[in-house]
mmCIF file of C-alpha atoms in Angstrom:
data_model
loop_
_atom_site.group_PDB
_atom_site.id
_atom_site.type_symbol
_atom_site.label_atom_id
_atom_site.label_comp_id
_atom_site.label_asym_id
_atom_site.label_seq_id
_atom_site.Cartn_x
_atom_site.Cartn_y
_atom_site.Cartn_z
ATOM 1 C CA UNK A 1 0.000 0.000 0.000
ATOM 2 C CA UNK A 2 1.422 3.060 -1.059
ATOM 3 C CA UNK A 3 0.302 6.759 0.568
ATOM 4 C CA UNK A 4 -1.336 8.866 -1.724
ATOM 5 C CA UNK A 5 0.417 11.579 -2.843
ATOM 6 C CA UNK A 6 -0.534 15.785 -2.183
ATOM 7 C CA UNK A 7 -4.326 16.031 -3.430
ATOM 8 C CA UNK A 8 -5.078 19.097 -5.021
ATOM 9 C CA UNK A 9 -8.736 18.336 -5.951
ATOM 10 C CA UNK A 10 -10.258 21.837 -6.252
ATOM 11 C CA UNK A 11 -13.822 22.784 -5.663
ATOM 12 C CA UNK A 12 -14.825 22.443 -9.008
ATOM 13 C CA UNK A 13 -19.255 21.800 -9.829
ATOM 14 C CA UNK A 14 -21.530 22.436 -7.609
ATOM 15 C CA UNK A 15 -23.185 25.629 -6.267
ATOM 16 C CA UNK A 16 -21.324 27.569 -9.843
ATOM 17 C CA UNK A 17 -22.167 24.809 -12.594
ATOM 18 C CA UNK A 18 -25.791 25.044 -11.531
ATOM 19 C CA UNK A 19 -26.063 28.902 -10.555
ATOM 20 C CA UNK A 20 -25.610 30.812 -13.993
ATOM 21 C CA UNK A 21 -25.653 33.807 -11.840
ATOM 22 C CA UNK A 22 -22.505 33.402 -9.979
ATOM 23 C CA UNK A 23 -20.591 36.020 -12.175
ATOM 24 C CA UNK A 24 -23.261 38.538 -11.181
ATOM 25 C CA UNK A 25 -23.261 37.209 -7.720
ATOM 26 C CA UNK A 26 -19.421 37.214 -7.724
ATOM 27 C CA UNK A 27 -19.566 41.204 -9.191
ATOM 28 C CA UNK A 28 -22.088 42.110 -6.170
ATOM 29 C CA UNK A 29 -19.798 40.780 -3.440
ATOM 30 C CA UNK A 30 -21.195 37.763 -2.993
ATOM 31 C CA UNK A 31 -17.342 36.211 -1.856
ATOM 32 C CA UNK A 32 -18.562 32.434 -1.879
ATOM 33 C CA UNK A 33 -19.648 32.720 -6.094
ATOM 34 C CA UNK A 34 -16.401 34.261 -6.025
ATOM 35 C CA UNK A 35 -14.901 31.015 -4.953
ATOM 36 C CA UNK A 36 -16.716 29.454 -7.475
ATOM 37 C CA UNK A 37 -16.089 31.326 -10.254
ATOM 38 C CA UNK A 38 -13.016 30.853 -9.659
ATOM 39 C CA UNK A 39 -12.935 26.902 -9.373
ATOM 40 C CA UNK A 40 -14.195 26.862 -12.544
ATOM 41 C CA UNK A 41 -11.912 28.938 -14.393
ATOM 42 C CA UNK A 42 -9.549 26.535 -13.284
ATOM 43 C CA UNK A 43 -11.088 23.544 -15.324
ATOM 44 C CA UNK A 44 -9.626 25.566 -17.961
ATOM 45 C CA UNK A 45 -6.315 25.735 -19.769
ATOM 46 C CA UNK A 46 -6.148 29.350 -20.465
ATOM 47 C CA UNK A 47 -3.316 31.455 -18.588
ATOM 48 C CA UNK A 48 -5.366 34.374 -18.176
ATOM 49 C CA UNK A 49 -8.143 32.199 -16.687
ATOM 50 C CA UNK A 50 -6.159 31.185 -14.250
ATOM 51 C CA UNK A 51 -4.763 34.527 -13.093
ATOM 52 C CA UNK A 52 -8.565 35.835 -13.187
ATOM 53 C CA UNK A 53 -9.168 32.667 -10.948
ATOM 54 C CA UNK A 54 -6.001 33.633 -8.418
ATOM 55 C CA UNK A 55 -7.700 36.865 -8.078
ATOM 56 C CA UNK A 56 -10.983 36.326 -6.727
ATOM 57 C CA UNK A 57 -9.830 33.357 -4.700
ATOM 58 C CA UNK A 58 -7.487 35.535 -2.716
ATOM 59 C CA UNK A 59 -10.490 38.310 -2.360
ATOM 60 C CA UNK A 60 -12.466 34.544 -0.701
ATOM 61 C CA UNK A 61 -10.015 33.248 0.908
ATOM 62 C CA UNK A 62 -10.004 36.747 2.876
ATOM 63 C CA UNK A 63 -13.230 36.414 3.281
ATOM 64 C CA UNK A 64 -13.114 32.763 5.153
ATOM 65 C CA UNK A 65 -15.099 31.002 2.303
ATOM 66 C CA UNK A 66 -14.557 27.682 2.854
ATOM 67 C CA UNK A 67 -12.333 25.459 -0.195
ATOM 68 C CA UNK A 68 -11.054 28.984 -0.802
ATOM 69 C CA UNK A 69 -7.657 29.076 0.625
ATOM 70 C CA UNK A 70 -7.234 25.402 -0.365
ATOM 71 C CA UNK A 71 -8.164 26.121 -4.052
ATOM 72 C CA UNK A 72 -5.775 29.149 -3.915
ATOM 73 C CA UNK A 73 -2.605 26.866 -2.431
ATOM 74 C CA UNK A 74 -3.313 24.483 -4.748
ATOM 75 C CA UNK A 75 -2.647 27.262 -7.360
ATOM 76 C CA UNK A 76 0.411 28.361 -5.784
ATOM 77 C CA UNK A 77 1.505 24.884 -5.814
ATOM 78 C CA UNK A 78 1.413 24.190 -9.564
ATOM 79 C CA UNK A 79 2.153 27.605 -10.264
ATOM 80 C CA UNK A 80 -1.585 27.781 -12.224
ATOM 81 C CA UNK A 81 -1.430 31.782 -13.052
ATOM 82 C CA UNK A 82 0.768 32.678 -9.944
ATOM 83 C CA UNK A 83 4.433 32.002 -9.663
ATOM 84 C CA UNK A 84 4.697 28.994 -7.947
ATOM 85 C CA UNK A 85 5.508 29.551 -4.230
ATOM 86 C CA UNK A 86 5.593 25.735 -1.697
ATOM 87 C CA UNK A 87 5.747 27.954 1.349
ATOM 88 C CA UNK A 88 2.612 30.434 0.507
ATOM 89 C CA UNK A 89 0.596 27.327 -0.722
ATOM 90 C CA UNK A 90 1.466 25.597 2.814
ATOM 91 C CA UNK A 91 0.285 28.632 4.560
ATOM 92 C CA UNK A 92 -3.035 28.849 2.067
ATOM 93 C CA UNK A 93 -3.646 25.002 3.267
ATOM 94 C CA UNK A 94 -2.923 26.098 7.131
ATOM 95 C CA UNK A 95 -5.531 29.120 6.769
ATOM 96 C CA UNK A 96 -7.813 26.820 5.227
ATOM 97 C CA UNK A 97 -7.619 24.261 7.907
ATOM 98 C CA UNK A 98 -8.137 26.514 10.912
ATOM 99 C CA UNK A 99 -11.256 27.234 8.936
ATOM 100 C CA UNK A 100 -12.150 23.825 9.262
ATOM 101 C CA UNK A 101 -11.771 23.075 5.388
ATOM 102 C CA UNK A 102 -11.336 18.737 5.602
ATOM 103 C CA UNK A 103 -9.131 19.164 2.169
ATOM 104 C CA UNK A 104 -6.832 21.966 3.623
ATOM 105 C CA UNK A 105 -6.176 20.097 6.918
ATOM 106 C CA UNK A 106 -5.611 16.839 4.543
ATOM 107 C CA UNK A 107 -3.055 19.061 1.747
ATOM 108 C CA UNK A 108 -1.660 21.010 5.133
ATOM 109 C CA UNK A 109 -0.800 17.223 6.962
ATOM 110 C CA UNK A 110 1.098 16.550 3.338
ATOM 111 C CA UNK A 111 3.201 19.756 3.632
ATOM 112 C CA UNK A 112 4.256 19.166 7.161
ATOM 113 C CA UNK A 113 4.700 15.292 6.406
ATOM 114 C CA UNK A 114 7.212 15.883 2.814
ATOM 115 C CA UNK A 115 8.680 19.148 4.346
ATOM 116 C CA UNK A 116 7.381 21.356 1.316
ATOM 117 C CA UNK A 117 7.033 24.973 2.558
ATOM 118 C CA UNK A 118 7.584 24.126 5.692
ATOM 119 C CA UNK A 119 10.022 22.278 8.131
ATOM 120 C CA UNK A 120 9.034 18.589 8.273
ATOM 121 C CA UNK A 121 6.945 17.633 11.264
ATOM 122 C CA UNK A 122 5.474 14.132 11.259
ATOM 123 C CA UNK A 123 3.938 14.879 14.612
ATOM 124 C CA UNK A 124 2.400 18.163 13.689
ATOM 125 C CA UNK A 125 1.476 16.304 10.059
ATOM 126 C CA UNK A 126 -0.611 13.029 11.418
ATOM 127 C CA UNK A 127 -2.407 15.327 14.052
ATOM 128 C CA UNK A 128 -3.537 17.199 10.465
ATOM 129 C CA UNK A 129 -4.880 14.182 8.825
ATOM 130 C CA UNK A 130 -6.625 13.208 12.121
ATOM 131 C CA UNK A 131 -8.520 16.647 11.857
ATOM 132 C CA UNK A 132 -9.007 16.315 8.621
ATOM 133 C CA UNK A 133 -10.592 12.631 8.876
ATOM 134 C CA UNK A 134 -12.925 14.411 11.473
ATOM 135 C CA UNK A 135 -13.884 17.063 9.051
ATOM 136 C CA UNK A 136 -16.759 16.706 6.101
ATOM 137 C CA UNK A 137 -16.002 14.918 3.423
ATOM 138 C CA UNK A 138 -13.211 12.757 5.903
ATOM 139 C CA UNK A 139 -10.359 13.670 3.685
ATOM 140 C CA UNK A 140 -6.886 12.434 5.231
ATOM 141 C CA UNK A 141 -8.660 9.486 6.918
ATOM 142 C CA UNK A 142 -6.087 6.906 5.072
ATOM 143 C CA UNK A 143 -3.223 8.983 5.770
ATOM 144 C CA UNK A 144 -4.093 8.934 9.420
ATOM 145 C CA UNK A 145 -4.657 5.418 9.281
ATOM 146 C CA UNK A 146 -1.452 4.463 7.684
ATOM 147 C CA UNK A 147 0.567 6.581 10.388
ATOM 148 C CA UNK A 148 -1.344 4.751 13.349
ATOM 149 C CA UNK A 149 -0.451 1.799 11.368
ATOM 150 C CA UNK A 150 2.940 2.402 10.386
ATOM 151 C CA UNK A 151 4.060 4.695 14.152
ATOM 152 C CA UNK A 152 4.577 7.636 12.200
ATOM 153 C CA UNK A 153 4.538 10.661 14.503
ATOM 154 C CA UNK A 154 2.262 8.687 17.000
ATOM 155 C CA UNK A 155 2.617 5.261 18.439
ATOM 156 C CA UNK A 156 1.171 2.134 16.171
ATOM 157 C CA UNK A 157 -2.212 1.599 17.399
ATOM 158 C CA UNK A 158 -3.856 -1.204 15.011
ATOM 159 C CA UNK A 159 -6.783 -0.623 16.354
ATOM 160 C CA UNK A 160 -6.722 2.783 15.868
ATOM 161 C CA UNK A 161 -5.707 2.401 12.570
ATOM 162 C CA UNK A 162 -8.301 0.292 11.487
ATOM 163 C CA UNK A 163 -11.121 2.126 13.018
ATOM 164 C CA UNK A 164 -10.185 5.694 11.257
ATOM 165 C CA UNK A 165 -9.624 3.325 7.723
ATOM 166 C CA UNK A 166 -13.375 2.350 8.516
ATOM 167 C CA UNK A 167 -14.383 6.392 9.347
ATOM 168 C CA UNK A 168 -12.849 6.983 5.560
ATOM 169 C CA UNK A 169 -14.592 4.768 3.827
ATOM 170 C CA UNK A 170 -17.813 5.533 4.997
ATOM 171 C CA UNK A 171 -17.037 8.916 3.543
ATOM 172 C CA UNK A 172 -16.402 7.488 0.391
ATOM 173 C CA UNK A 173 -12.966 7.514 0.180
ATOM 174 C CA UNK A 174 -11.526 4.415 -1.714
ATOM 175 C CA UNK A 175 -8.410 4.025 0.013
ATOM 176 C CA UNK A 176 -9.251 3.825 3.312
ATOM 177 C CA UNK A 177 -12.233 1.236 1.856
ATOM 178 C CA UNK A 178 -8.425 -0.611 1.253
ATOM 179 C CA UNK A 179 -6.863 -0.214 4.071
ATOM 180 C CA UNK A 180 -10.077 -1.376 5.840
ATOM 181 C CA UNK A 181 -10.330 -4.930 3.791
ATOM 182 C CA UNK A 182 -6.336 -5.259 4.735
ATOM 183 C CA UNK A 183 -7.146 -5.189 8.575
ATOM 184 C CA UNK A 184 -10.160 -7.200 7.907
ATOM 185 C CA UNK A 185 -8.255 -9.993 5.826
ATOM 186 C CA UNK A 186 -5.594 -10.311 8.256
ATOM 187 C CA UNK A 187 -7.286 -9.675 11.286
ATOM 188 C CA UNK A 188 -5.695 -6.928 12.364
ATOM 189 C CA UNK A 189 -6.923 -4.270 14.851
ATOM 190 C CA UNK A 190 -10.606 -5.933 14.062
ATOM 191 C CA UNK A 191 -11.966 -9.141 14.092
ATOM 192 C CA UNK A 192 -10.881 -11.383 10.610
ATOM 193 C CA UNK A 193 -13.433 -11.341 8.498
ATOM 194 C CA UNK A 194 -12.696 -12.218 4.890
ATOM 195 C CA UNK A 195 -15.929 -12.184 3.538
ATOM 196 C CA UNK A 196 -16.671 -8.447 4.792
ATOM 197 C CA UNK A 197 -13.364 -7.600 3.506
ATOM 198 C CA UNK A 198 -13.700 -8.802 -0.214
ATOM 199 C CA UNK A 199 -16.859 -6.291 0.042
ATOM 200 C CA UNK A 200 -14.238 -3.726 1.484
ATOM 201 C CA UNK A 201 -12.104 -4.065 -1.724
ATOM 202 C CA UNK A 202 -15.459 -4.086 -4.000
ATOM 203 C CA UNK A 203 -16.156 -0.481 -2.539
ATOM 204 C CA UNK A 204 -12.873 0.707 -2.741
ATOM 205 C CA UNK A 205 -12.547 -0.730 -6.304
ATOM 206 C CA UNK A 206 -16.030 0.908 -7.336
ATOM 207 C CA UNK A 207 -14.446 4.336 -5.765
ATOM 208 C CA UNK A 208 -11.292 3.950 -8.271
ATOM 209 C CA UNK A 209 -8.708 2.960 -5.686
ATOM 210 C CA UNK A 210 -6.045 0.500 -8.176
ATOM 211 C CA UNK A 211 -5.124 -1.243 -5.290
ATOM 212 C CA UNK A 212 -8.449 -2.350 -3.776
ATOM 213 C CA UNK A 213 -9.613 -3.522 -7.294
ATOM 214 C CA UNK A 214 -5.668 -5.552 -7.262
ATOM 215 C CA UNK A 215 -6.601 -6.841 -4.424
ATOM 216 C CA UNK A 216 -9.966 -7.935 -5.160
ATOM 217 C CA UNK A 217 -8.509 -9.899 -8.009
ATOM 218 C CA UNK A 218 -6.380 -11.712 -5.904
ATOM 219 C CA UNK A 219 -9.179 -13.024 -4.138
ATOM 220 C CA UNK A 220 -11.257 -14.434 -6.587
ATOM 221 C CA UNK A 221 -7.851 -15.752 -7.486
ATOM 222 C CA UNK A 222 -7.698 -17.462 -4.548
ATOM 223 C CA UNK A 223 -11.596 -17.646 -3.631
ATOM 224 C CA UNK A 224 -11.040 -15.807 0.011
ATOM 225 C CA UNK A 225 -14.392 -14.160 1.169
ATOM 226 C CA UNK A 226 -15.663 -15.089 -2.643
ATOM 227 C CA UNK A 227 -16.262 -17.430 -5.302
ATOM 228 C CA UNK A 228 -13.012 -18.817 -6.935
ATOM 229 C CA UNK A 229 -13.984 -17.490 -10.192
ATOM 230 C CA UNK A 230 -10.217 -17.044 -12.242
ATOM 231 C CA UNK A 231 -11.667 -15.169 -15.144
ATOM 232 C CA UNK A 232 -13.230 -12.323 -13.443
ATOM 233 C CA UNK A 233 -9.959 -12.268 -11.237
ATOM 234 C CA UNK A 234 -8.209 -11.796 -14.750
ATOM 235 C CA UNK A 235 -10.408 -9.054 -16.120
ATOM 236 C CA UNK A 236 -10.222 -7.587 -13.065
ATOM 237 C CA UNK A 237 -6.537 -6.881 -13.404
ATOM 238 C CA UNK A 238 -6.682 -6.502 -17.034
ATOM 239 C CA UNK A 239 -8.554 -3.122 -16.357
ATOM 240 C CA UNK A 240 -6.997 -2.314 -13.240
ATOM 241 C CA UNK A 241 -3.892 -2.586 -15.918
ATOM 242 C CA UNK A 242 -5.747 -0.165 -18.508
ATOM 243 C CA UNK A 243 -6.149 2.354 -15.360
ATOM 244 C CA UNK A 244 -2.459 2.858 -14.817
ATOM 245 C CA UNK A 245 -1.360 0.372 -11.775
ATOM 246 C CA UNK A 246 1.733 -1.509 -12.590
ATOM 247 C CA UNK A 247 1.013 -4.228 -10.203
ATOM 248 C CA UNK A 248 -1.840 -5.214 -12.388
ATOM 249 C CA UNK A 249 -0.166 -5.465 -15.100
ATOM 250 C CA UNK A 250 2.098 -7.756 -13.809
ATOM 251 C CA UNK A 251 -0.311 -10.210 -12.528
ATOM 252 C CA UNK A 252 -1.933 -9.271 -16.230
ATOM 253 C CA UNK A 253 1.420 -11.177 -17.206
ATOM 254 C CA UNK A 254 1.733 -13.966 -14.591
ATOM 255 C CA UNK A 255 -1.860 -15.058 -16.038
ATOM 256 C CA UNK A 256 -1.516 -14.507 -19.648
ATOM 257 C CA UNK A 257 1.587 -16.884 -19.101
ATOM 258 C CA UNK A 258 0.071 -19.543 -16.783
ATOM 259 C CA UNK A 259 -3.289 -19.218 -18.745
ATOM 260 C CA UNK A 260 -5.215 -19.144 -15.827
ATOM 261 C CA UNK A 261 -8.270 -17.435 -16.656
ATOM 262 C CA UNK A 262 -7.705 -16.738 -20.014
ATOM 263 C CA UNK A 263 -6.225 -18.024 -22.867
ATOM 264 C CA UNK A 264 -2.323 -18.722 -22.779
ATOM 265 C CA UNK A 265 -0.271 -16.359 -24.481
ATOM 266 C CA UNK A 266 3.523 -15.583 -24.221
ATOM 267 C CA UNK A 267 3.390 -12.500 -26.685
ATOM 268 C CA UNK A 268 0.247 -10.838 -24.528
ATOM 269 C CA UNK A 269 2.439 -11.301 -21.403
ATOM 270 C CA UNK A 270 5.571 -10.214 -22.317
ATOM 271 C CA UNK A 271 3.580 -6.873 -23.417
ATOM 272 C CA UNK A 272 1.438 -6.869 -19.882
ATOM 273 C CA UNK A 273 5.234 -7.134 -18.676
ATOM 274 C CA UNK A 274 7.075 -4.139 -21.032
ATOM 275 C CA UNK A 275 3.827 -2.034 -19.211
ATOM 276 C CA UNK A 276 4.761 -2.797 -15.999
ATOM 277 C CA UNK A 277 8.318 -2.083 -16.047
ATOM 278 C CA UNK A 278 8.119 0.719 -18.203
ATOM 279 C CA UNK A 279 5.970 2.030 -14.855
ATOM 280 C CA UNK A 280 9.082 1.044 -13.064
ATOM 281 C CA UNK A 281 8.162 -2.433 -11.924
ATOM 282 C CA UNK A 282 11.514 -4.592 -11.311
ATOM 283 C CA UNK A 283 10.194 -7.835 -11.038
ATOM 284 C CA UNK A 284 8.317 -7.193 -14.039
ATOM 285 C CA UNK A 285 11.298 -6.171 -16.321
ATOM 286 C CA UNK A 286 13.094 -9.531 -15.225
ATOM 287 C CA UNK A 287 10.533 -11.923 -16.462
ATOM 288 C CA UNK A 288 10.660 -10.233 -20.298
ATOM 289 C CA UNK A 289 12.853 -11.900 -22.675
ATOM 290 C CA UNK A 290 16.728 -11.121 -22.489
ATOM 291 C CA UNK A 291 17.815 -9.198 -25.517
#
């Protein structure tokens, strides 16, 4: 399991794609269609959109509209019509979090975890994803989870561990739904339970987390908490492949070459394989041919 790297989702939808208003809003003072405005000119690719965007979300985030400040880091972060500035987007996500924003908490814990625009403080940083797993929508609840898990700034607490992975997922958020099914496979911090935890992986594969839906195929491999059924376990990796995880596409190999749920085929595998380590896979480079 692998932590998820510095989300910058913005604030994009919503209130502005159904209020046609919001520029007119945004021109009377109304600070939140501001914010809005703004999140969507950042769907965009156009400079000038972007700057326009930087604009009003500073005028919000002064205002303590909430996804403001976050939206605005993120900006400073990628350098998305401002020059890009780690230690102003760090302080964006800190403002953002003290107004109880679950994203800026979550993107705040990152910066103090990495040490970008800000001196590294793993205490300071898991305390941040705690908040944030508190916080609607439960952002940083599998961040939290892995550093109860792992003893990073805190002392491991399975239990602990498990219970904020199972706070995450019930806000929707497919890695925790992960994390969860791990600690209920292996009984860990929770009772085993390996039928509850193939459902685990289902929801966390349905929510677009690679690893969940890896996992899931592993069991039906196997037939732990489900049916032994090999092909779905194979066209379960097969498009956990086509979504970009190189573990997949590994095990897209391992079958195409054992045949085990689909036909055999050395040429399919070897290509499954080239994906894998051109991801950066090891093990995957050293089962293609030797040239």
């Amino acid at each position: 399991m692998t932590r998820r790297t510095l989300v910058l989702l913005l604030s994009l939808g919503g209130v502005a794609a159904a209020n046609p208003d919001a520029e007119t809003q945004c021109r009377g003072g109304d600070q939140t269609a501001c914010m809005n405005v703004a999140a969507n000119l950042l769907t965009s690719s156009d400079a000038s959109g972007y700057k326009r965007a930087a604009e009003l979300g500073e005028k919000a985030c002064k205002a303590h509209v909430r996804r403001a400040c976050t939206n605005l880091g993120a900006q400073y972060q990628k350098g998305m019509g401002v020059k890009p500035d780690e230690k102003r987007a760090t302080a964006l996500f800190k403002n953002a979090c003290d107004d109880k924003d679950s994203l800026g908490c979550h993107n705040f814990g990152v910066s103090l975890r990495d040490g970008l625009g800000t001196k590294k403080d793993l205490v300071a940083s898991t305390k941040m994803f705690v908040r944030a797993c508190g916080l609607d929508p439960r952002d940083g609840c599998s961040e939290a989870s892995l550093a109860y898990r792992d003893g990073i700034g805190v002392t491991k607490d399975a239990v602990q561990a498990t219970q904020l992975a199972y706070t995450g997922c019930q806000g929707d958020d497919g890695g925790a739904c992960t994390l969860y099914a791990v600690a209920l496979e292996d009984g860990v911090g929770t009772k085993r339970d390996v039928k509850a935890a193939a459902d685990m992986n289902k929801n966390a594969c349905r929510l677009g987390d690679v690893v969940g839906c890896n996992n899931l195929a592993l069991m039906y491999t196997n037939g732990t908490g489900v049916a032994k059924d090999l092909t779905k376990s194979f066209e379960l990796y097969r498009s956990t492949c086509d979504s970009g995880y190189d573990v997949a596409c590994f095990n897209v190999g391992n079958k195409y070459r054992s045949g085990l749920g689909t036909k055999q085929d050395d040429a399919a595998a070897n290509t499954a394989y080239e994906r894998a380590c051109k991801k950066g896979l090891a093990k995957a480079c050293d089962q293609l041919p030797k040239r």
